[in-house]
XYZ file of C-alpha atoms in Angstrom:
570
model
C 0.000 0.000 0.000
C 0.973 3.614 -0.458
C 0.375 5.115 3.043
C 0.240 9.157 3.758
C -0.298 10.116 6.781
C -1.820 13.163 8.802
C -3.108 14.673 5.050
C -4.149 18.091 5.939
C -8.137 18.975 4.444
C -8.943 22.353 5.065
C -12.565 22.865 6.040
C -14.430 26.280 4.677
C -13.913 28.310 7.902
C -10.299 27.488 7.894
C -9.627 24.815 10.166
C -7.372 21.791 9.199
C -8.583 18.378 9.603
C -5.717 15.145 9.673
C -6.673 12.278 7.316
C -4.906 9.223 6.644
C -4.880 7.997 2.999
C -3.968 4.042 2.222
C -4.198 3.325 -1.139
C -3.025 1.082 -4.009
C 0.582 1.280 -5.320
C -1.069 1.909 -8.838
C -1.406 5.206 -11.253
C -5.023 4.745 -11.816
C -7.810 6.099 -10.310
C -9.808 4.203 -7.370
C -12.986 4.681 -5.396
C -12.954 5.804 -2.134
C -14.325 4.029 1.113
C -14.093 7.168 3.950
C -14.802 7.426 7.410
C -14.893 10.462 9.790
C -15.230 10.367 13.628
C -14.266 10.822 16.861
C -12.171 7.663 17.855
C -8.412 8.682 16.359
C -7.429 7.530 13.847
C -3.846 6.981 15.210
C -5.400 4.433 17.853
C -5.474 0.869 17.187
C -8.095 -1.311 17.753
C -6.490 -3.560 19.807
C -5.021 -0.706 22.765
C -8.118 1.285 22.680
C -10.824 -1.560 23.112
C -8.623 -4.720 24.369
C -11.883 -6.688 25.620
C -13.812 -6.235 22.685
C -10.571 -7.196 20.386
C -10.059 -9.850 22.984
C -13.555 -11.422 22.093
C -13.522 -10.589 18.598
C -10.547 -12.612 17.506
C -11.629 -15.308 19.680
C -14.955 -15.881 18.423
C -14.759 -15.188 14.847
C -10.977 -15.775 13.791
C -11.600 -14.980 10.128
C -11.704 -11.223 11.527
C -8.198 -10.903 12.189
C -6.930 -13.728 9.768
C -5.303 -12.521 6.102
C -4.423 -9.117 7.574
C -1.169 -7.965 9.993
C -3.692 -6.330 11.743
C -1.334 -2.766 11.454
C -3.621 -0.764 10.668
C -6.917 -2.293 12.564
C -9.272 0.241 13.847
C -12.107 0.424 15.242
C -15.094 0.558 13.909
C -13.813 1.000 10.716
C -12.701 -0.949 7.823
C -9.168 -2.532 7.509
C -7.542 -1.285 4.624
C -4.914 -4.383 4.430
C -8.694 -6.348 3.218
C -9.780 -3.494 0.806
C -6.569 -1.630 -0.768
C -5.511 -5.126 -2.750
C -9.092 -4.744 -4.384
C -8.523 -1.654 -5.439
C -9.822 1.019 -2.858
C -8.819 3.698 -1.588
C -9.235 3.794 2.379
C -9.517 7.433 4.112
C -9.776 8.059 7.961
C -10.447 11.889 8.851
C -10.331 12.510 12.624
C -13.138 14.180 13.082
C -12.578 18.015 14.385
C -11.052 18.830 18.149
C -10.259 14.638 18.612
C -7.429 13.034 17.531
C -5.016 14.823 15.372
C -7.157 17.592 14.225
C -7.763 20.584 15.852
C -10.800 22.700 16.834
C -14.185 22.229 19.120
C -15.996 18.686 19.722
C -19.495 18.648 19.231
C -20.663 15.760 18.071
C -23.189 14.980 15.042
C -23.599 18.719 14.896
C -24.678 20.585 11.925
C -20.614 22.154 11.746
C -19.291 18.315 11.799
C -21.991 17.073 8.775
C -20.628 19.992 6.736
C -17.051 19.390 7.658
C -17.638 15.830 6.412
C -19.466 17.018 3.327
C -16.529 19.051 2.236
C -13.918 15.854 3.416
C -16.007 13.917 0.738
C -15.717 15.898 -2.049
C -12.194 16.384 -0.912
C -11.406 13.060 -1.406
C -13.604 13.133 -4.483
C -11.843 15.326 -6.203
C -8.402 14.041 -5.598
C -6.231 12.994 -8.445
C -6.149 9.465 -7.220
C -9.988 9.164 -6.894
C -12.311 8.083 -9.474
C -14.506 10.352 -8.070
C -16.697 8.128 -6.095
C -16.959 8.171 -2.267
C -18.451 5.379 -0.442
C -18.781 5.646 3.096
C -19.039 2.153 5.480
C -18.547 1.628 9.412
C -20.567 1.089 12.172
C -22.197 3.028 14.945
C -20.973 6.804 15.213
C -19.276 5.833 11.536
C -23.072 4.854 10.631
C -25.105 7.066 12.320
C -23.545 10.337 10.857
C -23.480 8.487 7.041
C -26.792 8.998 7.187
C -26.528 12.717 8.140
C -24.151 13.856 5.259
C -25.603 11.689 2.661
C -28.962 14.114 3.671
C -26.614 17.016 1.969
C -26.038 14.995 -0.737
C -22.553 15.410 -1.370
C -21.758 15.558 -5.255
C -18.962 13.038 -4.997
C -21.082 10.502 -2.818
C -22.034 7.361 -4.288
C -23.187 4.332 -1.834
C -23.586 4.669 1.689
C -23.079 0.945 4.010
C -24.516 2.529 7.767
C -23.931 -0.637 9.614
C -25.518 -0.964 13.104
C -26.139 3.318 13.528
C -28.959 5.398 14.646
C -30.323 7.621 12.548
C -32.758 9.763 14.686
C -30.660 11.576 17.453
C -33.744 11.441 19.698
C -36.052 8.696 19.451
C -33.342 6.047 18.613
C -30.935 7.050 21.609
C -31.479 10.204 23.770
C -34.792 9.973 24.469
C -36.386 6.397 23.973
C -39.991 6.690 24.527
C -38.913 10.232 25.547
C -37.256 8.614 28.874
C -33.610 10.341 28.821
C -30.921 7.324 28.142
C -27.582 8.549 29.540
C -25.560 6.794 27.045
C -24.381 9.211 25.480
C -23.397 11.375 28.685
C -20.915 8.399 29.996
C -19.918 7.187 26.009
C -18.748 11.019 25.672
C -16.687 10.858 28.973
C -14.990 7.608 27.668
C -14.697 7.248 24.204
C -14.030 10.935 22.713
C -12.623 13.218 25.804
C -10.171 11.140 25.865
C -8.954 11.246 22.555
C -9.608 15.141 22.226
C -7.247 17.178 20.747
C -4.560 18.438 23.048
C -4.702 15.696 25.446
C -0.824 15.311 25.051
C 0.793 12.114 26.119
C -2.278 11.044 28.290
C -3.360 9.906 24.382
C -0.947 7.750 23.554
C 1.750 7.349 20.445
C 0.612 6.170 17.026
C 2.630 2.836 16.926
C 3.168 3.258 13.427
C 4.018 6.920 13.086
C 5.137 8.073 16.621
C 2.925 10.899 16.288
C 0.762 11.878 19.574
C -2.824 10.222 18.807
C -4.355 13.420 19.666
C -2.339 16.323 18.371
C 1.106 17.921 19.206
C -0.243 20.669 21.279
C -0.535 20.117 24.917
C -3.582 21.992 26.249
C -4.980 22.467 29.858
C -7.787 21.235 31.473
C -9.675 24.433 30.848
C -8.750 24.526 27.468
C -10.265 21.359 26.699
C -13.174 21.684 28.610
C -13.500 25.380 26.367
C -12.796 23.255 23.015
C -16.156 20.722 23.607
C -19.203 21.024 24.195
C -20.836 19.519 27.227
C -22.732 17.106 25.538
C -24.632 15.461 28.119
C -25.929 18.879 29.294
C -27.247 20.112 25.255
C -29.615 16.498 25.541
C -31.036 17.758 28.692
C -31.904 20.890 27.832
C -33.505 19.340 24.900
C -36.155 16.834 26.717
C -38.515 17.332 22.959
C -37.735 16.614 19.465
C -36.962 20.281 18.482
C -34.646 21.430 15.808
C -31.296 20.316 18.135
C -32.795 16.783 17.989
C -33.951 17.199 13.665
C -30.313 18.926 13.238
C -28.686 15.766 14.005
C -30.620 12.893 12.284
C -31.809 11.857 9.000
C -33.797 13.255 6.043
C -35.202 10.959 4.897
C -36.383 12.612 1.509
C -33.026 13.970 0.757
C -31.325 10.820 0.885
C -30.899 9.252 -2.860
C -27.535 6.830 -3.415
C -27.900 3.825 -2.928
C -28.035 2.304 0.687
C -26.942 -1.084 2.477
C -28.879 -0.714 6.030
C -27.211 -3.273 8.221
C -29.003 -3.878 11.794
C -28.788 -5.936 14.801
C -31.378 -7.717 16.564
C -29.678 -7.442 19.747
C -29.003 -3.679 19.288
C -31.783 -2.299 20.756
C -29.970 0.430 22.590
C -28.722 2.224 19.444
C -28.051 -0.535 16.988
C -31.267 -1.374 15.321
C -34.395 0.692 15.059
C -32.466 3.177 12.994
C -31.308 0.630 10.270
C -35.141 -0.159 9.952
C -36.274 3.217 9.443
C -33.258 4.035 7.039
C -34.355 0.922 4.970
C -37.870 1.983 5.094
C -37.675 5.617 4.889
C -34.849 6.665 2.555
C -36.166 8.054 -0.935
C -33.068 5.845 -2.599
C -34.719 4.295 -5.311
C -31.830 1.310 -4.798
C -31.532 -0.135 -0.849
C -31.375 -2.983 0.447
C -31.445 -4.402 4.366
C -29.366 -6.859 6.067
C -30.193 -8.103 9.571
C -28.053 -10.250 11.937
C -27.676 -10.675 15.296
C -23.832 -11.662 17.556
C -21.740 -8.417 19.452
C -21.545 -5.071 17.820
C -18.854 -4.952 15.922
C -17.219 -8.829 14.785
C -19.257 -9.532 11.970
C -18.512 -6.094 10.237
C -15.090 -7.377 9.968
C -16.025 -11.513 9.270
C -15.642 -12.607 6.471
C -19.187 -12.641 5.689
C -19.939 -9.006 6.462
C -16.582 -7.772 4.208
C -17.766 -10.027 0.975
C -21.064 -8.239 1.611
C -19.716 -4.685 1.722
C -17.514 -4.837 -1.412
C -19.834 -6.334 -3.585
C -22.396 -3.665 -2.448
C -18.892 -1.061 -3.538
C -18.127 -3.025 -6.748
C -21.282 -2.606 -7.800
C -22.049 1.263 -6.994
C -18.468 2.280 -6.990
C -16.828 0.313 -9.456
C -19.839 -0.701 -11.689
C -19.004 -3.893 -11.452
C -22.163 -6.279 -13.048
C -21.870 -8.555 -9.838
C -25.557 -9.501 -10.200
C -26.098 -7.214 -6.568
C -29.375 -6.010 -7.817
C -31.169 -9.151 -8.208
C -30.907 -9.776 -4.756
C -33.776 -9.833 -2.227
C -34.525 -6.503 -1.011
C -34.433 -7.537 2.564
C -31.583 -9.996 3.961
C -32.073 -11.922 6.786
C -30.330 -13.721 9.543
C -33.127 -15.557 10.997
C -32.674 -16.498 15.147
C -33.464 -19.269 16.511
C -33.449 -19.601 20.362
C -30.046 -22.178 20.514
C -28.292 -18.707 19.298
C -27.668 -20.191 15.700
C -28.922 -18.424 12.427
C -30.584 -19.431 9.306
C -30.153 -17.172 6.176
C -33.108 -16.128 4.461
C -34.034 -13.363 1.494
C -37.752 -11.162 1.853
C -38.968 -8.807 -0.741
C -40.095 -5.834 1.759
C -40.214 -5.040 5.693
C -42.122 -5.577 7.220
C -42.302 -9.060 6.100
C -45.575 -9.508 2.958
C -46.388 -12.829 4.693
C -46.716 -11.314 8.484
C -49.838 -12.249 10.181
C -50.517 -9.331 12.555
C -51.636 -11.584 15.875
C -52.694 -9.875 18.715
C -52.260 -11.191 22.162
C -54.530 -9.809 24.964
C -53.089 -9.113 28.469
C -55.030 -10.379 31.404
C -54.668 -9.110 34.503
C -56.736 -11.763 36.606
C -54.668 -15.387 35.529
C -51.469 -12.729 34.310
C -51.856 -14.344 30.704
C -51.600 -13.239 27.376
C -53.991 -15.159 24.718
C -55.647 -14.425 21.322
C -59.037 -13.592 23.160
C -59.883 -10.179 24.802
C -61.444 -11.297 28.257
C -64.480 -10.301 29.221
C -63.945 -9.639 32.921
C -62.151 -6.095 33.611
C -59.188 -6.736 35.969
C -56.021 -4.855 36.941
C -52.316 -4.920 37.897
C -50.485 -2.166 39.916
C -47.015 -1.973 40.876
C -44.630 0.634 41.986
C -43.858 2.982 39.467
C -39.898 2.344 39.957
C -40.196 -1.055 40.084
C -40.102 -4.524 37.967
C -43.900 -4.475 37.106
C -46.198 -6.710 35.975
C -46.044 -9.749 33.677
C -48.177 -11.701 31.181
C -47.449 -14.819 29.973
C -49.435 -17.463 27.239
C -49.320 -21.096 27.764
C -46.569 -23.261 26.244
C -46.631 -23.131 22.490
C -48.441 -25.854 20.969
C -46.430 -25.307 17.406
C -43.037 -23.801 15.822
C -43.804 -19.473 15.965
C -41.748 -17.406 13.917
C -41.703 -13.780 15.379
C -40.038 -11.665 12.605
C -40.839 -7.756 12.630
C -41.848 -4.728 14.098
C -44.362 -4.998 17.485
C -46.339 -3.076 19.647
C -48.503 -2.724 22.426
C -51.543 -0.685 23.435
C -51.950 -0.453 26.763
C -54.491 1.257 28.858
C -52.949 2.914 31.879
C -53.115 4.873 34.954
C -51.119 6.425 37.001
C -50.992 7.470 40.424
C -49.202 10.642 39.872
C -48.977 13.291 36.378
C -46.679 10.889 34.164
C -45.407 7.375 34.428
C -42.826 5.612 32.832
C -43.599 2.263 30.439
C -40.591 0.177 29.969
C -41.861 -2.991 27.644
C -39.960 -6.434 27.568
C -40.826 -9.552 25.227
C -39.573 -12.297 27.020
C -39.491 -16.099 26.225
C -39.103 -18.581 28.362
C -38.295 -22.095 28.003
C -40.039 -25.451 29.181
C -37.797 -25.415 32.204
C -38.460 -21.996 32.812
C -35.412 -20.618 31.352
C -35.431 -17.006 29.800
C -34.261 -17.196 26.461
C -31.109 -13.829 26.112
C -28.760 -13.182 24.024
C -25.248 -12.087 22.526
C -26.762 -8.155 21.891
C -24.745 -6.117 20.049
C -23.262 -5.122 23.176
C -24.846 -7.012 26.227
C -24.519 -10.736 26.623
C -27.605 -11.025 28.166
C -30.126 -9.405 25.718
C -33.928 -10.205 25.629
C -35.943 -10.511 23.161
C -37.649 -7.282 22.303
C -37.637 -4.043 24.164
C -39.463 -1.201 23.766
C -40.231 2.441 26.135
C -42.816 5.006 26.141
C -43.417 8.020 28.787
C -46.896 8.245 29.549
C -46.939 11.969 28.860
C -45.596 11.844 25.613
C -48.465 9.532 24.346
C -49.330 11.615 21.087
C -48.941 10.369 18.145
C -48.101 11.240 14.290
C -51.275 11.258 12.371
C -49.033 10.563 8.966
C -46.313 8.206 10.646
C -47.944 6.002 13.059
C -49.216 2.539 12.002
C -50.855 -0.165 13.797
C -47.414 -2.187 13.675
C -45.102 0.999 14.379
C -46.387 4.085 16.591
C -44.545 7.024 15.951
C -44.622 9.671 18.968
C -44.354 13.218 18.174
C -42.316 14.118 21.145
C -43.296 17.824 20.760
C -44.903 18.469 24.210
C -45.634 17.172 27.440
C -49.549 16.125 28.281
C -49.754 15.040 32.166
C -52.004 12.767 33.085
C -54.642 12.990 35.477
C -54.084 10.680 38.456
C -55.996 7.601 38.557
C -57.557 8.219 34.676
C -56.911 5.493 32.543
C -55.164 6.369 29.458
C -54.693 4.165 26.419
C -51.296 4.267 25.349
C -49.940 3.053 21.924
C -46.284 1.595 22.803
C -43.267 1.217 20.071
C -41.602 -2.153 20.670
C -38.032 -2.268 18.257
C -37.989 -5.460 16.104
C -36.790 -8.851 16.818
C -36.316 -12.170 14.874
C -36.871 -15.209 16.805
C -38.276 -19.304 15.916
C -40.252 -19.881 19.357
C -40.354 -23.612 19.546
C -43.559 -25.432 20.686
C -43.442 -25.944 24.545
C -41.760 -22.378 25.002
C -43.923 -19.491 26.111
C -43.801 -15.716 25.480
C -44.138 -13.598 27.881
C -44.800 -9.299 28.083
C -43.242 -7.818 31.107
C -44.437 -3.967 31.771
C -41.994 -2.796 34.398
C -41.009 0.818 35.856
C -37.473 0.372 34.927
C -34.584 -0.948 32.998
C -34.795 -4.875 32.157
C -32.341 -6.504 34.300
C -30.793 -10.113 33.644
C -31.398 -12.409 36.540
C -27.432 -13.573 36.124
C -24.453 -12.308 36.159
C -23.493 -9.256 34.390
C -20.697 -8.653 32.118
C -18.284 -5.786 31.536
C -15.841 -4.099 28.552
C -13.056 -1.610 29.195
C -14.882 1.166 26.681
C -18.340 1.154 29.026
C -18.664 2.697 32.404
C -21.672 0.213 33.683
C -21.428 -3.289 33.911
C -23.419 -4.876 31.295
C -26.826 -5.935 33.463
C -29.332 -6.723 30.398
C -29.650 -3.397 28.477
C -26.099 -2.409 27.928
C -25.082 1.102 28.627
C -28.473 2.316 27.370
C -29.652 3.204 30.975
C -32.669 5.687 31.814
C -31.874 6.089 35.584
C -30.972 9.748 35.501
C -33.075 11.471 38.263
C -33.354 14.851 37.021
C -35.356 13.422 34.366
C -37.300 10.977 36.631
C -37.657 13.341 39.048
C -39.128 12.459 42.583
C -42.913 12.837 43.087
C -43.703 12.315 38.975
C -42.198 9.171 38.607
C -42.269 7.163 42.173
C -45.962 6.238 42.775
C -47.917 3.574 41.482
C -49.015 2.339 37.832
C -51.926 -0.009 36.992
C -52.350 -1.849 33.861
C -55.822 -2.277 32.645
C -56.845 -5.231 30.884
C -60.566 -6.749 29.568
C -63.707 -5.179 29.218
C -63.557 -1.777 27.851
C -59.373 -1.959 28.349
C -58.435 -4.457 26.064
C -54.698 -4.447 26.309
C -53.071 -6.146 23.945
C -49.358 -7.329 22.216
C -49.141 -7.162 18.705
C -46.912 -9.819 17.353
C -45.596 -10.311 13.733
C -46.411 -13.709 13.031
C -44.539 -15.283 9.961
C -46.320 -18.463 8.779
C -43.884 -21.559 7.926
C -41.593 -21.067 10.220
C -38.595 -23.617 9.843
């Protein structure tokens, strides 16, 4: 490879962004695959995140296999498996982290422009064949989908594997409960690799440059050069412009697109593929779902034969036969944690049969009949809730889709928190969790709403997905029952017969009954939901959120789970 480092790109009000360029020892033009982000560039993947490299190579050994590993990175794609097939990689530290200079303030209008302008920078070089693709996962998805809504000239294909693409509803505010996620991910994933750190940052083993800049600056000087991140959500509890300046539009959005979600990423990793897939004006897109950790099977074998001939097709025009393809890709889960490939023309799925389960207060079951008798369940608003459960399975169920819930509710005080689990449980009793993209201990489905945020789009909302406005706040009135229409993220899952499924409405985050689990790049251990937490108690404030919540069921409350059934399971 032909390596440059530390490339300067000049951004329109001056500032001078780092970029690393690895491309092929050839005279001919190339496309471009480009990432820009926070991480450093200079940091390999192995120092920065040594449990999730630790895991990686051990579980899927084709990920570090055929490479030296040099210049491995995370969340980003090794150039030692692209460069021989004639790419161009580019890595831009995003501005004020790593090498290049100026304020952090991430997904912000000023970074989608700077990466706009990087794009047609590397567009326009004499090198390029003047296509840009752009491919990696999480903050190197979620903002793909942000600068391909400027439509960059020189952008061709955009690969957003396992990213968000709604600031608001798909991390900050699920339900419009406040995650802190992204309060404890800024403390230990970007501050320190910000600019000006100094020697705190680390050496580039193959440069010997500082990771994060040569100037040394003081704690105040940082602190000056960011923005406090955590702080901007909070004063942003509704979808307002901050929220809309930092996700998607949809109807700008028109290369083609390779949406790649996880089923166990319901944190971040997952409803925003969906949507992208869905919404996107693209005339050419395609989905791919799968489920294992985060970030392996971006770098398998499987998921790199899957990006480039997505790349060979749009940026090369390669006639690879990628079109013909099913529009929708699955990896189909069944409950032993094994998967079963399987091609769908559309999501949701044609062949879904919409099933509703009622909830039952009285026996605590869920079945296909509404029952007649009205009857309750209350539990404390903070606490693990009530659950409903049908009886064993009599045949094979294939749950493949989008769900929801509509549940009529009261409250003791103005508001109350909804925190929805799908749980299934084995004939031994046995919850059935996963390898998420993060936590090892994943259930099934998960899904939030706060009570006062109940309104929904006119336009948006279907039976299958409720969207929430998230413009205002409407408090209840204590002891009214409400009904409330309840987003529940997709899942994938072959329910034997003998298993049962279960809906849990609790007060609070899911929490595994086992152990937990831990990696260096989190602050929490890993309890069932990950980092995405909602325990912050300025935003659950005492007296709103602390008295009791009843769940209505039968009668005139006919509460109900709405499954996506998939005949013929296999």
């Amino acid at each position: 490879m032909r390596i440059e480092w530390d490339v300067p790109v000049e951004m329109d009000d001056g500032v001078v962004l780092r970029a690393d360029v690895f491309r092929p020892v050839t005279d001919g033009p190339v496309p471009v695959i480009m990432t820009y982000g926070p991480y450093a560039k200079g940091l390999p993947f192995e120092r920065g995140y040594p449990s999730a490299w630790k895991a990686m190579a051990r579980d899927h050994p084709d990920t570090v296999a055929g490479t030296s590993n040099t210049y491995q990175n995370w969340e980003v794609v090794d150039p030692e498996k692209w460069v021989p097939d004639g790419y161009a990689c580019v890595r831009v530290d995003s501005r004020g982290t790593g090498r290049s200079p100026g304020r952090v303030d991430p997904f912000s209008p000023r970074e989608t422009r700077d990466f706009h302008d990087c794009v047609e920078w590397a567009g326009t070089r004499d090198w390029s064949n003047g296509r840009v693709g752009l491919n990696g996962i999480s903050y190197y998805a979620m903002n793909q989908w942000q600068v391909a809504s400027l439509r960059p000239p020189h952008l061709a294909a955009i690969c957003p594997w396992e990213g968000a693409s709604d600031f608001y509803r798909d991390g900050s505010y699920q339900g419009g409960i406040r995650s802190t996620f992204w309060d404890n991910w800024y403390d230990m994933q970007v501050k320190t690799v910000q600019y000006g750190v100094g020697e705190t940052g680390g050496r580039d083993p193959n440069t010997g440059l500082l990771i994060c800049g040569d100037d040394l600056l003081d704690a105040a000087e940082l602190a000056a050069n960011r923005t406090d991140l955590g702080a901007d959500i909070a004063a942003h509890p509704f979808y307002d412009s901050y929220h809309r300046d930092r996700s998607a539009d949809w109807d700008a959005i028109d290369v083609p697109v390779l949406s790649c979600g996880n089923w166990g990423g319901q944190g971040l990793h997952l409803r925003g593929n969906v949507e992208g897939f869905v919404r996107a004006a693209s005339g050419a897109k395609w989905l791919e779902m799968h489920g294992h950790a985060h970030w392996p099977l971006f770098y398998t074998d499987y998921g790199v034969d899957l990006q480039k001939r997505f790349f060979d097709r749009y940026l090369k025009d390669e006639a690879n036969g990628w079109e013909d393809r099913p529009a929708v890709q699955l990896q189909v889960r069944h409950v032993d944690a094994t998967f079963t490939e399987r091609g769908e023309d559309a999501w949701p799925l044609p062949s879904t049969r919409w099933t509703k389960l009622h909830l039952d207060a009285a026996g605590s079951s869920l079945a296909a009949g509404a029952p007649d008798a009205a009857a309750s369940a209350e539990f404390a608003a903070l606490g693990d809730g009530a659950e409903f459960s049908t009886p064993p399975l009599t045949e094979e169920t294939e749950i493949t889709g989008p769900l929801a819930a509509r549940l009529y509710v009261s409250s003791s005080t103005t508001d109350a928190d909804l925190f929805l689990v799908v749980r299934v449980y084995s004939p031994t009793g046995d919850e059935v969790v996963f390898q998420g993209a993060l936590d090892p201990h994943t259930p099934v489905a998960q899904g939030w709403l706060r009570a006062s945020r109940r309104r929904l789009d006119p336009e948006l909302s279907t039976a299958h997905r409720p969207y929430h406005l998230h413009d205002r706040a409407e408090p209840l009135e204590p002891g009214e029952v409400y009904a409330l229409d309840i987003e529940i993220l997709p899942t994938c899952l072959v329910v034997p017969a003998g298993y049962r499924i279960a809906l849990q409405v609790r007060g609070r985050d899911y929490v595994y009954p086992g152990p937990s689990a831990r990696l260096s790049n989190l602050k929490n251990d890993l309890t069932g939901c990950g980092p995405f937490l909602h325990n912050d108690d300025r935003d659950r404030v005492a007296g709103t959120y602390d008295g009791h919540t009843t769940v209505h069921t039968g009668g005139d409350h006919a509460s109900y789970l709405l499954l996506p059934v998939i005949p013929g399971a296999e």
